[in-house]
């Protein structure tokens, strides 16, 4: 209790009420002695009886009792054994649809914005449509010609087109299509009432980890956006358990990180399988990474509640809401306007200056070497130990404000000298292979994508919610250290064999 | 904009509160303040969006609204300021959500409190409505999700319900924008006190009734015109610290002092 507040609230001696309030409170205390301890229960019981009586008087059942699909579905979905596999399969379907559905629109957007061959090439390749010649020019080529015609100096063309514009084009073509597919599906599941059931299925695991059952809910929110997940932790009443939930929210990949996972899974895992199975394999890989994230969440929560944040788990009841038929138009509106555009806009705000920064890093030379080369060379030893390389680490440094731009930044850094504007899977995979990538790089990158410092917005949100510099620093560094350890361990073991 | 508010005596779990630094929010920016209360998952946020034309994210899970949202709408030339309270099952025990919702209705003294109920689970939802009645008579009961009730073959006699409860009852299907004008009309009537409501109150068990009979006149003489003397007496008997403090500091009859306002933009998707 805050002392200054108490003083503030002391009745002033002159107040005519202070005497009577004193008398009142004394009388209350006397009367309380005489009441049975169960009077609260009696009052509540009366209230409930009245509510039942009133409701019964005005509610009528019409027609025969209908078959309640919801209850039967719940038996299956929250089944102690089947519940978890069903959850995995549902997630896999969502990712599979995202992976397969995003390919063609991504190629078309990339064609329109930057790829040589314009949209004519992907239309020809995927749909067998032959387009007129003017459609085989990308906006990037067009802008280049316009700038050259206007006599713009080379550095200006480079900074604005090869830096800012290209990085924006990358972010949009890599992120927009998967988000347009993933967000509506995620929101539909949420609207339907599936997310609380996920929480219900996972509840016992969180209890075992000594954490609050509602953490399963805040974790699910984290799949959308970790910053939103951290804010959602307010639903947990106990400060200790809230802190556990906040500190571990970053272990589930958010929407900004899914494109990275999906792309790596598509390029490196999918290509090892026959075409018929490739997208299934890619989706399965993403699901595996997600499940790993959930496992790490549980392990770290368990470690925290047994060490720094010891205490009794508090009980709570989670009510399963009824299934609702989702309002489709509303869902599409929310997921496109509120989520897709919101996330994309954030990514663009970060990508534009990052693009300029990359161009400067790549084109400002110091003793015959670009600044980027220095940075990459400096980070490379550490990257190699972790099964990654200097470019990937530099990309993660540049992408601290928003993880969405990791892949575009990485590719732009690789392609510094021969501007990379090719989005076709095989070509992209070849280019990465040329830069020394292997299956190990892909695995370590997916691990690092899961385990590294939260993005700038999330760090700021953690500070806002905890108001503690110590916990914010801990929340930032702990996943990073875990990531470095995990990647190094995997790389070391892999090289050993 | 999302904001936190606490009554002057107590900051429940507010870690950032500085008593000397009171960013006062003036609830009188609108002509009338309307609170939206209700069980979790009854579509409060959908009703909120439908009334204000805002797009607060709605999700089908309990506890989705972790921060209060605030919006406004105009109806017949009056401005109504709408506060979406966190969903609660009761106002009795002491979770943070319940405390926030209760404190707002008690100390914020909204001109009207709308209790949003789920037409398919009316009995459980009325528990909360009856508890709100104890605190304020200025209530509209909104029976939402009528479309689902119809689908499940439930027929609800709104007129009879209104008679039994003693307050205006409006049937809505906020998702389909059904019944919203009726709701706005009922809110206007209650907020402008065009209609004297006599909400149903559950009789207290005999032993408690005696104690209440003694305490209520004392409280009424202390704070004339207090609408919820009976409830205050009951809470005092229960040992409610907030209410006790309010009595001590003589703030029962006064408007809530808003202090500490957190503005929270973005990231809340």
Coordinates of C-alpha atoms in Angstrom, one line a residue, chain B residues 1-264:
Chain B
X1 CA -5.9 4.7 -27.4
X2 CA -6.0 2.4 -24.5
X3 CA -5.8 3.6 -20.9
X4 CA -5.7 2.4 -17.4
X5 CA -7.5 4.0 -14.6
X6 CA -7.7 3.4 -10.9
X7 CA -9.6 5.1 -8.2
X8 CA -7.6 7.4 -6.1
X9 CA -7.1 5.2 -3.1
X10 CA -5.6 2.2 -4.6
X11 CA -3.4 1.0 -7.5
X12 CA -4.0 -2.7 -7.7
X13 CA -1.2 -3.9 -9.8
X14 CA -0.1 -0.7 -11.5
X15 CA 3.6 -0.7 -11.5
X16 CA 4.1 2.7 -13.2
X17 CA 1.8 4.8 -11.0
X18 CA 3.1 8.0 -9.6
X19 CA 0.6 9.5 -7.2
X20 CA 1.8 13.0 -7.6
X21 CA 1.6 12.7 -11.4
X22 CA -2.1 12.5 -12.3
X23 CA -2.8 12.8 -15.9
X24 CA -6.5 13.5 -15.4
X25 CA -8.8 12.3 -18.1
X26 CA -12.0 14.2 -18.2
X27 CA -14.9 11.8 -18.6
X28 CA -17.0 14.7 -19.5
X29 CA -15.5 15.0 -22.9
X30 CA -18.6 13.3 -24.1
X31 CA -22.0 14.2 -22.9
X32 CA -22.5 10.8 -21.4
X33 CA -20.2 8.0 -20.3
X34 CA -21.4 4.5 -21.1
X35 CA -19.7 1.4 -19.7
X36 CA -19.8 -2.0 -21.5
X37 CA -19.7 -4.9 -19.0
X38 CA -20.4 -8.5 -19.6
X39 CA -19.1 -12.1 -19.3
X40 CA -16.1 -12.9 -21.4
X41 CA -16.9 -13.9 -24.9
X42 CA -20.3 -12.5 -25.2
X43 CA -19.3 -10.2 -28.1
X44 CA -18.7 -7.0 -26.0
X45 CA -16.0 -5.9 -28.4
X46 CA -18.3 -6.6 -31.4
X47 CA -21.0 -4.4 -29.8
X48 CA -18.4 -1.8 -29.1
X49 CA -17.2 -1.8 -32.7
X50 CA -20.7 -1.8 -34.0
X51 CA -21.6 1.2 -31.9
X52 CA -18.5 3.3 -32.4
X53 CA -17.6 2.2 -35.9
X54 CA -14.2 1.4 -34.7
X55 CA -12.2 -1.8 -35.5
X56 CA -10.9 -3.1 -32.2
X57 CA -9.8 -6.6 -32.9
X58 CA -12.3 -9.2 -31.8
X59 CA -11.3 -12.7 -31.1
X60 CA -13.2 -15.7 -29.9
X61 CA -11.5 -16.3 -26.6
X62 CA -12.0 -15.3 -23.0
X63 CA -9.8 -12.5 -21.8
X64 CA -9.2 -11.0 -25.2
X65 CA -9.8 -7.4 -24.1
X66 CA -6.9 -7.0 -21.7
X67 CA -6.9 -3.3 -22.0
X68 CA -9.9 -1.1 -22.0
X69 CA -10.8 0.5 -25.2
X70 CA -12.5 3.7 -25.5
X71 CA -14.6 5.1 -28.3
X72 CA -17.5 7.4 -28.9
X73 CA -20.6 7.8 -31.0
X74 CA -23.3 10.4 -31.6
X75 CA -26.9 9.6 -31.2
X76 CA -29.6 12.3 -31.5
X77 CA -27.2 15.1 -31.1
X78 CA -25.6 13.8 -27.9
X79 CA -22.1 12.5 -27.7
X80 CA -21.7 9.1 -25.9
X81 CA -18.3 8.0 -24.7
X82 CA -18.1 4.2 -24.6
X83 CA -15.8 2.2 -22.4
X84 CA -15.2 -1.4 -23.1
X85 CA -14.5 -3.1 -19.8
X86 CA -12.7 -6.4 -19.4
X87 CA -15.1 -9.4 -19.5
X88 CA -15.9 -10.9 -16.1
X89 CA -18.1 -13.6 -14.7
X90 CA -18.9 -11.7 -11.5
X91 CA -18.0 -8.7 -9.5
X92 CA -17.6 -10.6 -6.3
X93 CA -14.1 -12.0 -6.0
X94 CA -10.9 -10.3 -6.6
X95 CA -9.2 -10.9 -9.9
X96 CA -7.7 -7.9 -11.5
X97 CA -10.2 -7.8 -14.3
X98 CA -13.1 -8.0 -11.9
X99 CA -11.6 -5.2 -9.8
X100 CA -11.1 -3.0 -12.8
X101 CA -14.7 -3.5 -14.1
X102 CA -16.2 -3.1 -10.7
X103 CA -14.2 0.0 -9.8
X104 CA -15.2 1.6 -13.0
X105 CA -18.9 1.1 -12.4
X106 CA -18.6 2.0 -8.8
X107 CA -16.3 5.0 -8.9
X108 CA -16.5 6.0 -12.5
X109 CA -20.2 6.4 -12.2
X110 CA -21.0 6.0 -15.8
X111 CA -24.4 7.5 -16.9
X112 CA -25.3 4.0 -18.2
X113 CA -23.9 0.6 -17.9
X114 CA -24.7 -1.9 -20.6
X115 CA -24.5 -5.5 -19.5
X116 CA -23.8 -7.5 -22.7
X117 CA -25.2 -11.0 -22.3
X118 CA -25.0 -14.2 -24.4
X119 CA -28.5 -15.1 -25.5
X120 CA -27.5 -18.8 -25.6
X121 CA -26.3 -18.8 -22.0
X122 CA -28.6 -16.3 -20.4
X123 CA -28.8 -17.9 -17.0
X124 CA -25.1 -17.7 -16.3
X125 CA -24.9 -14.2 -17.8
X126 CA -27.7 -12.8 -15.6
X127 CA -25.6 -13.5 -12.5
X128 CA -23.4 -10.6 -13.6
X129 CA -26.3 -8.4 -14.5
X130 CA -27.9 -8.9 -11.0
X131 CA -24.6 -7.9 -9.4
X132 CA -24.4 -4.8 -11.6
X133 CA -27.9 -3.9 -10.5
X134 CA -26.7 -3.7 -6.9
X135 CA -24.2 -1.1 -7.7
X136 CA -26.2 1.1 -10.1
X137 CA -29.8 1.2 -11.3
X138 CA -28.7 2.9 -14.6
X139 CA -28.4 -0.3 -16.5
X140 CA -29.4 -1.6 -20.0
X141 CA -29.3 -5.4 -20.5
X142 CA -28.2 -6.2 -24.0
X143 CA -29.1 -9.8 -25.0
X144 CA -26.5 -10.3 -27.8
X145 CA -25.9 -13.2 -30.1
X146 CA -29.5 -13.5 -30.9
X147 CA -28.6 -15.0 -34.3
X148 CA -26.9 -17.9 -32.6
X149 CA -29.8 -18.3 -30.2
X150 CA -32.2 -18.5 -33.2
X151 CA -30.0 -21.1 -34.8
X152 CA -30.1 -23.2 -31.6
X153 CA -33.9 -22.9 -31.5
X154 CA -34.0 -20.7 -28.4
X155 CA -36.8 -18.2 -28.1
X156 CA -36.3 -15.3 -25.7
X157 CA -39.2 -13.3 -24.4
X158 CA -37.5 -9.9 -24.2
X159 CA -40.6 -8.1 -22.9
X160 CA -41.0 -10.5 -20.0
X161 CA -37.3 -10.4 -19.2
X162 CA -37.4 -6.6 -19.1
X163 CA -40.3 -6.8 -16.7
X164 CA -38.6 -9.3 -14.4
X165 CA -35.4 -7.5 -14.4
X166 CA -36.9 -4.0 -14.0
X167 CA -34.5 -2.5 -16.6
X168 CA -34.6 -2.0 -20.3
X169 CA -33.6 -5.1 -22.2
X170 CA -32.6 -5.0 -25.9
X171 CA -32.1 -8.0 -28.2
X172 CA -29.1 -7.6 -30.6
X173 CA -27.0 -9.5 -33.0
X174 CA -24.1 -7.1 -33.1
X175 CA -22.3 -9.0 -35.8
X176 CA -25.2 -8.5 -38.2
X177 CA -25.8 -5.0 -36.9
X178 CA -29.3 -6.0 -35.6
X179 CA -30.9 -4.1 -32.8
X180 CA -28.3 -1.4 -32.6
X181 CA -30.7 1.5 -32.9
X182 CA -32.9 0.0 -30.2
X183 CA -29.8 -0.3 -28.0
X184 CA -28.7 3.3 -28.6
X185 CA -32.2 4.4 -27.8
X186 CA -32.3 2.5 -24.6
X187 CA -28.9 3.8 -23.6
X188 CA -30.1 7.4 -24.3
X189 CA -33.2 6.9 -22.1
X190 CA -31.2 5.5 -19.2
X191 CA -28.3 8.0 -19.5
X192 CA -30.7 10.9 -19.7
X193 CA -32.8 9.5 -16.9
X194 CA -36.0 9.6 -19.0
X195 CA -37.1 6.4 -17.4
X196 CA -36.9 5.5 -13.8
X197 CA -35.5 2.0 -13.6
X198 CA -36.3 -0.3 -10.7
X199 CA -33.8 -3.1 -11.1
X200 CA -34.5 -6.4 -9.5
X201 CA -32.6 -7.0 -6.3
X202 CA -32.2 -10.4 -4.7
X203 CA -33.4 -10.6 -1.1
X204 CA -30.6 -11.0 1.4
X205 CA -30.6 -13.9 3.8
X206 CA -32.3 -13.0 7.1
X207 CA -29.3 -12.5 9.3
X208 CA -27.6 -10.3 6.8
X209 CA -30.8 -8.3 6.1
X210 CA -30.9 -7.2 9.8
X211 CA -27.3 -5.9 9.6
X212 CA -28.1 -4.2 6.3
X213 CA -31.2 -2.6 7.7
X214 CA -29.0 -1.0 10.4
X215 CA -26.2 0.0 8.1
X216 CA -28.0 1.4 5.1
X217 CA -29.6 4.4 6.9
X218 CA -26.2 5.3 8.4
X219 CA -24.6 5.2 4.9
X220 CA -27.4 7.2 3.4
X221 CA -27.1 9.9 5.9
X222 CA -23.4 10.1 5.2
X223 CA -23.7 10.2 1.5
X224 CA -27.2 11.4 0.6
X225 CA -28.4 10.2 -2.8
X226 CA -26.0 7.3 -3.0
X227 CA -27.7 4.8 -5.3
X228 CA -26.0 1.7 -3.9
X229 CA -26.0 2.1 -0.1
X230 CA -27.2 -1.5 0.3
X231 CA -24.4 -2.8 -1.8
X232 CA -21.8 -0.7 0.1
X233 CA -23.2 -2.0 3.4
X234 CA -22.9 -5.5 2.1
X235 CA -19.4 -5.0 0.9
X236 CA -18.3 -3.5 4.2
X237 CA -19.7 -6.6 5.9
X238 CA -17.6 -8.7 3.5
X239 CA -14.5 -6.7 4.4
X240 CA -13.9 -5.1 1.0
X241 CA -10.8 -3.0 1.4
X242 CA -11.6 -0.7 -1.5
X243 CA -15.0 0.2 -0.3
X244 CA -13.7 0.6 3.3
X245 CA -11.1 3.1 2.0
X246 CA -13.7 4.9 0.0
X247 CA -15.8 5.3 3.2
X248 CA -12.8 6.5 5.2
X249 CA -11.8 9.0 2.6
X250 CA -15.4 10.1 2.0
X251 CA -15.1 9.5 -1.8
X252 CA -18.2 7.3 -2.1
X253 CA -20.5 10.0 -3.3
X254 CA -17.9 11.6 -5.5
X255 CA -16.8 11.1 -9.1
X256 CA -13.9 8.9 -9.6
X257 CA -10.6 10.8 -9.7
X258 CA -8.9 9.5 -12.7
X259 CA -5.2 9.4 -12.4
X260 CA -2.4 7.8 -14.2
X261 CA -3.2 7.3 -17.8
X262 CA -1.2 5.0 -20.0
X263 CA -1.3 5.7 -23.7
X264 CA -0.5 2.6 -25.7

